[in-house]
Amino acid sequence: MSEPKALPEPSATQPTSTRTGPGRLLVAIYGLFALAASSRAGVQIATKFHHAPVAYVLSAFAGVVYIIATVTLTAGSPTARRIAVVSCSVELVGVLAVGTWSVLDPASFPDATVWSDYGIGYGFVPLVLPVFGLLWLRYWAKRDKTGASAA
Amino acid sequence: MNGALPTTIIVAGLALAGYALLLTALNRRMGAILLGALGVLEILLLVLVGMIVARLIGGGHPADLAVLIGYLIGIPLIPVAAAFWGALERSRWGPAVAAVAGLVAAVLMVRLHQIWPVIHV
């Protein structure tokens, strides 16, 4: 009796670090947002800070959070992943808090931030990005655990 | 400045993104056709940047020059960065990176028009 061919070892197709596989896409999008948010905030703070100080400071903060996520997801060491969990969590809380704040008190935001209205100006990518980031980090945390128990 | 080039870039970017997402769905990695398409997108973007710079030198005045210059520097980096980052990937996620570049190129044409309305779409 012949059995169907065995599937290749999962390890052969599994991503080898947080920056490969789905992480490749995640790092690309985080890098894009790091560049977009921080350069936008830089120009705004340098040229017209008093127009919308709250929005610009929050944009700058978002830019820093995106830079940290990009760097830590690229590095992928256990320490980097712990930092990434914190920065993705801050990012999720940030987009929810700033989103809600901008809906309730639009007067504080004469100019938009990346996180205004839950990231509507960026196709809601800022809202889903931290969720995928945290899922990706959880996948790695689980892999660590099973790897450690097998060893 | 007529809208032919930005419109071409939008169509090219969306077509590239569609093809790249198809490759992702079919579990293919980045190949010569996709890299070539990113190269074509890069050339189109560089021509557009050149046209906008010519318009600025010719005495155009966008409301927010600093932002426009930021875009002019950033835009040509997108296909190049996607090509390198995506080609390093040996899985279906390489084309997914290229898809992002195509979509971003299309969206940026609309943003350019918002920053400086003489850039028609």
PDB file of C-alpha atoms in Angstrom:
ATOM      1  CA  MET A   1       0.000   0.000   0.000  1.00  0.00           C
ATOM      2  CA  SER A   2       1.408   3.340  -0.958  1.00  0.00           C
ATOM      3  CA  GLU A   3       1.044   6.384   1.167  1.00  0.00           C
ATOM      4  CA  PRO A   4       0.888   9.909  -0.207  1.00  0.00           C
ATOM      5  CA  LYS A   5       4.237  11.590  -0.266  1.00  0.00           C
ATOM      6  CA  ALA A   6       5.217  13.202   2.982  1.00  0.00           C
ATOM      7  CA  LEU A   7       5.125  16.949   3.053  1.00  0.00           C
ATOM      8  CA  PRO A   8       8.515  18.590   3.344  1.00  0.00           C
ATOM      9  CA  GLU A   9       9.778  19.176   6.853  1.00  0.00           C
ATOM     10  CA  PRO A  10       8.077  22.278   8.233  1.00  0.00           C
ATOM     11  CA  SER A  11      11.467  23.602   9.293  1.00  0.00           C
ATOM     12  CA  ALA A  12      12.515  23.759   5.634  1.00  0.00           C
ATOM     13  CA  THR A  13       9.789  26.240   4.801  1.00  0.00           C
ATOM     14  CA  GLN A  14       9.603  28.115   8.091  1.00  0.00           C
ATOM     15  CA  PRO A  15      10.935  31.663   8.254  1.00  0.00           C
ATOM     16  CA  THR A  16      14.379  31.818   9.796  1.00  0.00           C
ATOM     17  CA  SER A  17      14.052  35.182  11.544  1.00  0.00           C
ATOM     18  CA  THR A  18      11.564  37.951  12.345  1.00  0.00           C
ATOM     19  CA  ARG A  19      12.606  39.759   9.156  1.00  0.00           C
ATOM     20  CA  THR A  20      11.972  36.849   6.751  1.00  0.00           C
ATOM     21  CA  GLY A  21       8.756  35.266   5.527  1.00  0.00           C
ATOM     22  CA  PRO A  22       5.733  37.372   6.507  1.00  0.00           C
ATOM     23  CA  GLY A  23       8.186  39.467   8.524  1.00  0.00           C
ATOM     24  CA  ARG A  24       9.681  40.672   5.234  1.00  0.00           C
ATOM     25  CA  LEU A  25       6.399  42.411   4.401  1.00  0.00           C
ATOM     26  CA  LEU A  26       5.918  43.624   7.974  1.00  0.00           C
ATOM     27  CA  VAL A  27       9.385  45.211   8.129  1.00  0.00           C
ATOM     28  CA  ALA A  28       8.810  46.827   4.703  1.00  0.00           C
ATOM     29  CA  ILE A  29       5.561  48.451   5.841  1.00  0.00           C
ATOM     30  CA  TYR A  30       7.004  49.478   9.218  1.00  0.00           C
ATOM     31  CA  GLY A  31       9.999  51.003   7.435  1.00  0.00           C
ATOM     32  CA  LEU A  32       7.691  52.915   5.114  1.00  0.00           C
ATOM     33  CA  PHE A  33       5.689  54.296   8.031  1.00  0.00           C
ATOM     34  CA  ALA A  34       8.840  55.100   9.992  1.00  0.00           C
ATOM     35  CA  LEU A  35      10.059  57.179   7.066  1.00  0.00           C
ATOM     36  CA  ALA A  36       6.680  58.769   6.299  1.00  0.00           C
ATOM     37  CA  ALA A  37       5.666  59.649   9.869  1.00  0.00           C
ATOM     38  CA  SER A  38       9.028  60.915  11.074  1.00  0.00           C
ATOM     39  CA  SER A  39       9.851  62.983   7.989  1.00  0.00           C
ATOM     40  CA  ARG A  40       6.358  64.458   7.930  1.00  0.00           C
ATOM     41  CA  ALA A  41       6.614  65.348  11.625  1.00  0.00           C
ATOM     42  CA  GLY A  42      10.112  66.755  11.089  1.00  0.00           C
ATOM     43  CA  VAL A  43       8.944  69.119   8.348  1.00  0.00           C
ATOM     44  CA  GLN A  44       5.853  70.167  10.303  1.00  0.00           C
ATOM     45  CA  ILE A  45       7.697  70.840  13.553  1.00  0.00           C
ATOM     46  CA  ALA A  46      10.452  72.728  11.736  1.00  0.00           C
ATOM     47  CA  THR A  47       8.189  74.899   9.581  1.00  0.00           C
ATOM     48  CA  LYS A  48       4.842  75.423  11.355  1.00  0.00           C
ATOM     49  CA  PHE A  49       4.947  74.013  14.868  1.00  0.00           C
ATOM     50  CA  HIS A  50       2.433  76.496  16.333  1.00  0.00           C
ATOM     51  CA  HIS A  51      -0.250  75.650  13.791  1.00  0.00           C
ATOM     52  CA  ALA A  52      -1.057  72.268  15.400  1.00  0.00           C
ATOM     53  CA  PRO A  53       1.442  71.450  18.181  1.00  0.00           C
ATOM     54  CA  VAL A  54      -0.512  68.488  19.572  1.00  0.00           C
ATOM     55  CA  ALA A  55      -0.830  66.829  16.171  1.00  0.00           C
ATOM     56  CA  TYR A  56       2.828  67.365  15.290  1.00  0.00           C
ATOM     57  CA  VAL A  57       4.190  66.080  18.601  1.00  0.00           C
ATOM     58  CA  LEU A  58       1.990  63.000  18.298  1.00  0.00           C
ATOM     59  CA  SER A  59       3.175  62.480  14.701  1.00  0.00           C
ATOM     60  CA  ALA A  60       6.765  62.649  15.894  1.00  0.00           C
ATOM     61  CA  PHE A  61       6.005  60.171  18.681  1.00  0.00           C
ATOM     62  CA  ALA A  62       4.385  57.820  16.139  1.00  0.00           C
ATOM     63  CA  GLY A  63       7.470  58.176  13.950  1.00  0.00           C
ATOM     64  CA  VAL A  64       9.738  57.128  16.830  1.00  0.00           C
ATOM     65  CA  VAL A  65       7.519  54.137  17.632  1.00  0.00           C
ATOM     66  CA  TYR A  66       7.644  53.030  13.977  1.00  0.00           C
ATOM     67  CA  ILE A  67      11.420  53.408  13.870  1.00  0.00           C
ATOM     68  CA  ILE A  68      11.801  51.261  17.011  1.00  0.00           C
ATOM     69  CA  ALA A  69       9.477  48.583  15.572  1.00  0.00           C
ATOM     70  CA  THR A  70      11.348  48.554  12.244  1.00  0.00           C
ATOM     71  CA  VAL A  71      14.755  48.214  13.892  1.00  0.00           C
ATOM     72  CA  THR A  72      13.737  45.601  16.477  1.00  0.00           C
ATOM     73  CA  LEU A  73      11.810  43.440  13.982  1.00  0.00           C
ATOM     74  CA  THR A  74      14.808  43.570  11.655  1.00  0.00           C
ATOM     75  CA  ALA A  75      17.220  42.605  14.440  1.00  0.00           C
ATOM     76  CA  GLY A  76      14.998  39.833  15.824  1.00  0.00           C
ATOM     77  CA  SER A  77      17.105  38.849  18.848  1.00  0.00           C
ATOM     78  CA  PRO A  78      15.155  37.856  21.989  1.00  0.00           C
ATOM     79  CA  THR A  79      15.834  41.287  23.531  1.00  0.00           C
ATOM     80  CA  ALA A  80      14.845  43.055  20.310  1.00  0.00           C
ATOM     81  CA  ARG A  81      11.627  41.038  20.210  1.00  0.00           C
ATOM     82  CA  ARG A  82      10.778  42.028  23.782  1.00  0.00           C
ATOM     83  CA  ILE A  83      11.265  45.691  22.858  1.00  0.00           C
ATOM     84  CA  ALA A  84       9.175  45.126  19.719  1.00  0.00           C
ATOM     85  CA  VAL A  85       6.292  43.728  21.792  1.00  0.00           C
ATOM     86  CA  VAL A  86       6.344  46.895  23.912  1.00  0.00           C
ATOM     87  CA  SER A  87       6.550  49.239  20.915  1.00  0.00           C
ATOM     88  CA  CYS A  88       3.787  47.430  18.979  1.00  0.00           C
ATOM     89  CA  SER A  89       1.594  47.543  22.113  1.00  0.00           C
ATOM     90  CA  VAL A  90       2.282  51.269  22.550  1.00  0.00           C
ATOM     91  CA  GLU A  91       1.469  51.689  18.867  1.00  0.00           C
ATOM     92  CA  LEU A  92      -1.870  49.880  19.194  1.00  0.00           C
ATOM     93  CA  VAL A  93      -2.819  51.851  22.314  1.00  0.00           C
ATOM     94  CA  GLY A  94      -1.627  55.037  20.575  1.00  0.00           C
ATOM     95  CA  VAL A  95      -3.705  54.578  17.437  1.00  0.00           C
ATOM     96  CA  LEU A  96      -6.793  53.700  19.507  1.00  0.00           C
ATOM     97  CA  ALA A  97      -6.301  56.583  21.972  1.00  0.00           C
ATOM     98  CA  VAL A  98      -5.362  59.239  19.401  1.00  0.00           C
ATOM     99  CA  GLY A  99      -8.069  57.949  17.063  1.00  0.00           C
ATOM    100  CA  THR A 100     -10.711  58.315  19.754  1.00  0.00           C
ATOM    101  CA  TRP A 101      -9.316  61.676  20.907  1.00  0.00           C
ATOM    102  CA  SER A 102      -9.365  63.079  17.345  1.00  0.00           C
ATOM    103  CA  VAL A 103     -12.965  61.945  16.837  1.00  0.00           C
ATOM    104  CA  LEU A 104     -14.174  63.399  20.164  1.00  0.00           C
ATOM    105  CA  ASP A 105     -12.134  66.621  20.062  1.00  0.00           C
ATOM    106  CA  PRO A 106     -11.356  67.532  16.441  1.00  0.00           C
ATOM    107  CA  ALA A 107     -10.436  71.083  17.554  1.00  0.00           C
ATOM    108  CA  SER A 108      -7.160  69.780  19.026  1.00  0.00           C
ATOM    109  CA  PHE A 109      -6.203  68.482  15.576  1.00  0.00           C
ATOM    110  CA  PRO A 110      -6.311  71.294  13.005  1.00  0.00           C
ATOM    111  CA  ASP A 111      -3.837  69.166  11.067  1.00  0.00           C
ATOM    112  CA  ALA A 112      -3.941  65.365  10.926  1.00  0.00           C
ATOM    113  CA  THR A 113      -1.506  62.897  12.490  1.00  0.00           C
ATOM    114  CA  VAL A 114      -0.796  59.382  11.252  1.00  0.00           C
ATOM    115  CA  TRP A 115      -3.153  58.112  13.952  1.00  0.00           C
ATOM    116  CA  SER A 116      -6.013  60.639  13.521  1.00  0.00           C
ATOM    117  CA  ASP A 117      -9.405  58.964  13.025  1.00  0.00           C
ATOM    118  CA  TYR A 118      -7.720  55.571  13.565  1.00  0.00           C
ATOM    119  CA  GLY A 119      -5.387  56.108  10.606  1.00  0.00           C
ATOM    120  CA  ILE A 120      -8.110  56.766   8.022  1.00  0.00           C
ATOM    121  CA  GLY A 121      -5.735  58.927   5.962  1.00  0.00           C
ATOM    122  CA  TYR A 122      -3.466  55.906   5.547  1.00  0.00           C
ATOM    123  CA  GLY A 123      -6.174  53.388   4.666  1.00  0.00           C
ATOM    124  CA  PHE A 124      -6.394  52.213   8.312  1.00  0.00           C
ATOM    125  CA  VAL A 125      -3.020  50.517   7.890  1.00  0.00           C
ATOM    126  CA  PRO A 126      -1.847  52.121  11.205  1.00  0.00           C
ATOM    127  CA  LEU A 127      -4.696  50.292  12.957  1.00  0.00           C
ATOM    128  CA  VAL A 128      -4.012  46.792  11.567  1.00  0.00           C
ATOM    129  CA  LEU A 129      -0.206  47.018  11.501  1.00  0.00           C
ATOM    130  CA  PRO A 130       0.356  46.663  15.292  1.00  0.00           C
ATOM    131  CA  VAL A 131      -2.111  43.749  15.386  1.00  0.00           C
ATOM    132  CA  PHE A 132      -0.131  41.855  12.748  1.00  0.00           C
ATOM    133  CA  GLY A 133       3.103  42.882  14.459  1.00  0.00           C
ATOM    134  CA  LEU A 134       1.945  41.438  17.783  1.00  0.00           C
ATOM    135  CA  LEU A 135       0.649  38.248  16.124  1.00  0.00           C
ATOM    136  CA  TRP A 136       3.997  37.805  14.388  1.00  0.00           C
ATOM    137  CA  LEU A 137       5.856  38.317  17.680  1.00  0.00           C
ATOM    138  CA  ARG A 138       3.557  35.849  19.435  1.00  0.00           C
ATOM    139  CA  TYR A 139       4.323  33.261  16.749  1.00  0.00           C
ATOM    140  CA  TRP A 140       8.025  33.695  17.567  1.00  0.00           C
ATOM    141  CA  ALA A 141       7.453  33.533  21.307  1.00  0.00           C
ATOM    142  CA  LYS A 142       5.578  30.242  20.832  1.00  0.00           C
ATOM    143  CA  ARG A 143       8.318  28.861  18.588  1.00  0.00           C
ATOM    144  CA  ASP A 144      10.867  29.715  21.269  1.00  0.00           C
ATOM    145  CA  LYS A 145       8.851  27.831  23.872  1.00  0.00           C
ATOM    146  CA  THR A 146       8.369  24.653  21.806  1.00  0.00           C
ATOM    147  CA  GLY A 147      11.996  24.815  20.696  1.00  0.00           C
ATOM    148  CA  ALA A 148      13.141  25.123  24.304  1.00  0.00           C
ATOM    149  CA  SER A 149      10.980  22.216  25.539  1.00  0.00           C
ATOM    150  CA  ALA A 150      12.163  19.979  22.687  1.00  0.00           C
ATOM    151  CA  ALA A 151      15.806  20.699  23.464  1.00  0.00           C
TER     152      ALA A 151
ATOM    153  CA  MET B   1       1.758  69.802 -16.593  1.00  0.00           C
ATOM    154  CA  ASN B   2      -0.717  67.325 -18.073  1.00  0.00           C
ATOM    155  CA  GLY B   3      -1.847  64.260 -16.223  1.00  0.00           C
ATOM    156  CA  ALA B   4      -0.609  61.611 -18.655  1.00  0.00           C
ATOM    157  CA  LEU B   5       2.489  60.573 -16.702  1.00  0.00           C
ATOM    158  CA  PRO B   6       0.978  60.489 -13.193  1.00  0.00           C
ATOM    159  CA  THR B   7      -1.990  58.562 -14.598  1.00  0.00           C
ATOM    160  CA  THR B   8       0.374  56.121 -16.315  1.00  0.00           C
ATOM    161  CA  ILE B   9       2.207  55.684 -13.003  1.00  0.00           C
ATOM    162  CA  ILE B  10      -1.054  54.964 -11.171  1.00  0.00           C
ATOM    163  CA  VAL B  11      -2.042  52.348 -13.767  1.00  0.00           C
ATOM    164  CA  ALA B  12       1.471  50.838 -13.789  1.00  0.00           C
ATOM    165  CA  GLY B  13       1.654  50.774  -9.992  1.00  0.00           C
ATOM    166  CA  LEU B  14      -1.720  49.092  -9.629  1.00  0.00           C
ATOM    167  CA  ALA B  15      -0.930  46.582 -12.400  1.00  0.00           C
ATOM    168  CA  LEU B  16       2.400  45.772 -10.731  1.00  0.00           C
ATOM    169  CA  ALA B  17       0.660  45.345  -7.375  1.00  0.00           C
ATOM    170  CA  GLY B  18      -1.964  43.054  -8.923  1.00  0.00           C
ATOM    171  CA  TYR B  19       0.648  40.877 -10.611  1.00  0.00           C
ATOM    172  CA  ALA B  20       2.765  40.763  -7.442  1.00  0.00           C
ATOM    173  CA  LEU B  21      -0.190  39.765  -5.269  1.00  0.00           C
ATOM    174  CA  LEU B  22      -1.018  37.032  -7.795  1.00  0.00           C
ATOM    175  CA  LEU B  23       2.535  35.706  -7.375  1.00  0.00           C
ATOM    176  CA  THR B  24       2.096  35.802  -3.589  1.00  0.00           C
ATOM    177  CA  ALA B  25      -1.183  33.889  -3.896  1.00  0.00           C
ATOM    178  CA  LEU B  26       0.469  31.314  -6.182  1.00  0.00           C
ATOM    179  CA  ASN B  27       3.373  30.920  -3.722  1.00  0.00           C
ATOM    180  CA  ARG B  28       6.023  32.203  -6.154  1.00  0.00           C
ATOM    181  CA  ARG B  29       9.048  34.240  -5.284  1.00  0.00           C
ATOM    182  CA  MET B  30      10.407  37.381  -6.870  1.00  0.00           C
ATOM    183  CA  GLY B  31      11.521  36.807 -10.468  1.00  0.00           C
ATOM    184  CA  ALA B  32      12.911  38.682 -13.449  1.00  0.00           C
ATOM    185  CA  ILE B  33       9.531  39.950 -14.683  1.00  0.00           C
ATOM    186  CA  LEU B  34       8.654  41.548 -11.362  1.00  0.00           C
ATOM    187  CA  LEU B  35      12.127  43.072 -11.013  1.00  0.00           C
ATOM    188  CA  GLY B  36      11.787  44.407 -14.564  1.00  0.00           C
ATOM    189  CA  ALA B  37       8.399  45.898 -13.728  1.00  0.00           C
ATOM    190  CA  LEU B  38       9.898  47.619 -10.672  1.00  0.00           C
ATOM    191  CA  GLY B  39      12.619  48.970 -12.982  1.00  0.00           C
ATOM    192  CA  VAL B  40      10.007  50.402 -15.365  1.00  0.00           C
ATOM    193  CA  LEU B  41       8.165  51.971 -12.423  1.00  0.00           C
ATOM    194  CA  GLU B  42      11.448  53.475 -11.235  1.00  0.00           C
ATOM    195  CA  ILE B  43      12.102  55.051 -14.659  1.00  0.00           C
ATOM    196  CA  LEU B  44       8.574  56.501 -14.809  1.00  0.00           C
ATOM    197  CA  LEU B  45       8.980  57.978 -11.320  1.00  0.00           C
ATOM    198  CA  LEU B  46      12.393  59.463 -12.137  1.00  0.00           C
ATOM    199  CA  VAL B  47      10.967  61.119 -15.287  1.00  0.00           C
ATOM    200  CA  LEU B  48       8.124  62.552 -13.205  1.00  0.00           C
ATOM    201  CA  VAL B  49      10.526  63.862 -10.561  1.00  0.00           C
ATOM    202  CA  GLY B  50      12.573  65.459 -13.357  1.00  0.00           C
ATOM    203  CA  MET B  51       9.484  67.150 -14.787  1.00  0.00           C
ATOM    204  CA  ILE B  52       8.459  68.502 -11.381  1.00  0.00           C
ATOM    205  CA  VAL B  53      11.982  69.787 -10.688  1.00  0.00           C
ATOM    206  CA  ALA B  54      11.973  71.501 -14.108  1.00  0.00           C
ATOM    207  CA  ARG B  55       8.674  73.124 -13.217  1.00  0.00           C
ATOM    208  CA  LEU B  56      10.109  74.326  -9.873  1.00  0.00           C
ATOM    209  CA  ILE B  57      13.195  75.760 -11.596  1.00  0.00           C
ATOM    210  CA  GLY B  58      10.901  77.406 -14.144  1.00  0.00           C
ATOM    211  CA  GLY B  59       9.360  79.422 -11.306  1.00  0.00           C
ATOM    212  CA  GLY B  60       6.562  77.254  -9.904  1.00  0.00           C
ATOM    213  CA  HIS B  61       5.478  77.938  -6.322  1.00  0.00           C
ATOM    214  CA  PRO B  62       3.892  75.078  -4.400  1.00  0.00           C
ATOM    215  CA  ALA B  63       2.269  76.101  -1.093  1.00  0.00           C
ATOM    216  CA  ASP B  64       4.513  73.746   0.853  1.00  0.00           C
ATOM    217  CA  LEU B  65       7.892  73.504  -0.862  1.00  0.00           C
ATOM    218  CA  ALA B  66       9.586  71.554   1.961  1.00  0.00           C
ATOM    219  CA  VAL B  67       7.006  68.766   1.832  1.00  0.00           C
ATOM    220  CA  LEU B  68       7.188  68.583  -1.964  1.00  0.00           C
ATOM    221  CA  ILE B  69      10.981  68.282  -1.878  1.00  0.00           C
ATOM    222  CA  GLY B  70      10.662  65.523   0.713  1.00  0.00           C
ATOM    223  CA  TYR B  71       8.375  63.626  -1.645  1.00  0.00           C
ATOM    224  CA  LEU B  72      10.702  64.192  -4.605  1.00  0.00           C
ATOM    225  CA  ILE B  73      13.557  62.641  -2.625  1.00  0.00           C
ATOM    226  CA  GLY B  74      11.490  59.792  -1.203  1.00  0.00           C
ATOM    227  CA  ILE B  75       9.535  58.712  -4.284  1.00  0.00           C
ATOM    228  CA  PRO B  76      12.431  57.312  -6.388  1.00  0.00           C
ATOM    229  CA  LEU B  77      13.627  55.260  -3.392  1.00  0.00           C
ATOM    230  CA  ILE B  78      10.453  53.166  -3.269  1.00  0.00           C
ATOM    231  CA  PRO B  79      10.915  50.731  -6.200  1.00  0.00           C
ATOM    232  CA  VAL B  80      14.650  50.410  -5.469  1.00  0.00           C
ATOM    233  CA  ALA B  81      14.073  49.593  -1.798  1.00  0.00           C
ATOM    234  CA  ALA B  82      11.295  47.124  -2.672  1.00  0.00           C
ATOM    235  CA  ALA B  83      13.472  45.402  -5.288  1.00  0.00           C
ATOM    236  CA  PHE B  84      16.367  44.876  -2.870  1.00  0.00           C
ATOM    237  CA  TRP B  85      14.289  43.970   0.169  1.00  0.00           C
ATOM    238  CA  GLY B  86      11.968  41.697  -1.836  1.00  0.00           C
ATOM    239  CA  ALA B  87      14.753  39.960  -3.775  1.00  0.00           C
ATOM    240  CA  LEU B  88      16.425  38.984  -0.485  1.00  0.00           C
ATOM    241  CA  GLU B  89      13.304  36.977   0.328  1.00  0.00           C
ATOM    242  CA  ARG B  90      13.090  33.430  -1.025  1.00  0.00           C
ATOM    243  CA  SER B  91       9.368  33.029  -0.342  1.00  0.00           C
ATOM    244  CA  ARG B  92       6.036  34.407  -1.553  1.00  0.00           C
ATOM    245  CA  TRP B  93       6.534  37.409   0.726  1.00  0.00           C
ATOM    246  CA  GLY B  94       9.072  38.948  -1.670  1.00  0.00           C
ATOM    247  CA  PRO B  95       6.385  39.752  -4.266  1.00  0.00           C
ATOM    248  CA  ALA B  96       4.180  41.037  -1.415  1.00  0.00           C
ATOM    249  CA  VAL B  97       6.834  43.700  -0.742  1.00  0.00           C
ATOM    250  CA  ALA B  98       6.784  44.643  -4.451  1.00  0.00           C
ATOM    251  CA  ALA B  99       2.982  44.924  -4.266  1.00  0.00           C
ATOM    252  CA  VAL B 100       3.330  47.511  -1.491  1.00  0.00           C
ATOM    253  CA  ALA B 101       5.695  49.546  -3.681  1.00  0.00           C
ATOM    254  CA  GLY B 102       3.192  49.524  -6.570  1.00  0.00           C
ATOM    255  CA  LEU B 103       0.317  50.602  -4.340  1.00  0.00           C
ATOM    256  CA  VAL B 104       2.390  53.306  -2.650  1.00  0.00           C
ATOM    257  CA  ALA B 105       3.493  54.714  -6.032  1.00  0.00           C
ATOM    258  CA  ALA B 106      -0.156  54.993  -7.081  1.00  0.00           C
ATOM    259  CA  VAL B 107      -1.227  56.625  -3.806  1.00  0.00           C
ATOM    260  CA  LEU B 108       1.663  59.094  -3.934  1.00  0.00           C
ATOM    261  CA  MET B 109       0.429  60.445  -7.291  1.00  0.00           C
ATOM    262  CA  VAL B 110      -2.765  61.508  -5.545  1.00  0.00           C
ATOM    263  CA  ARG B 111      -0.756  62.972  -2.656  1.00  0.00           C
ATOM    264  CA  LEU B 112       1.450  64.927  -5.094  1.00  0.00           C
ATOM    265  CA  HIS B 113      -1.666  66.439  -6.634  1.00  0.00           C
ATOM    266  CA  GLN B 114      -2.863  67.469  -3.154  1.00  0.00           C
ATOM    267  CA  ILE B 115       0.503  69.041  -2.352  1.00  0.00           C
ATOM    268  CA  TRP B 116       0.783  70.859  -5.647  1.00  0.00           C
ATOM    269  CA  PRO B 117      -2.397  70.926  -7.758  1.00  0.00           C
ATOM    270  CA  VAL B 118      -0.491  71.735 -10.976  1.00  0.00           C
ATOM    271  CA  ILE B 119       0.555  68.066 -10.905  1.00  0.00           C
ATOM    272  CA  HIS B 120      -2.600  66.674 -12.444  1.00  0.00           C
ATOM    273  CA  VAL B 121      -3.677  63.082 -12.118  1.00  0.00           C
TER     274      VAL B 121
END
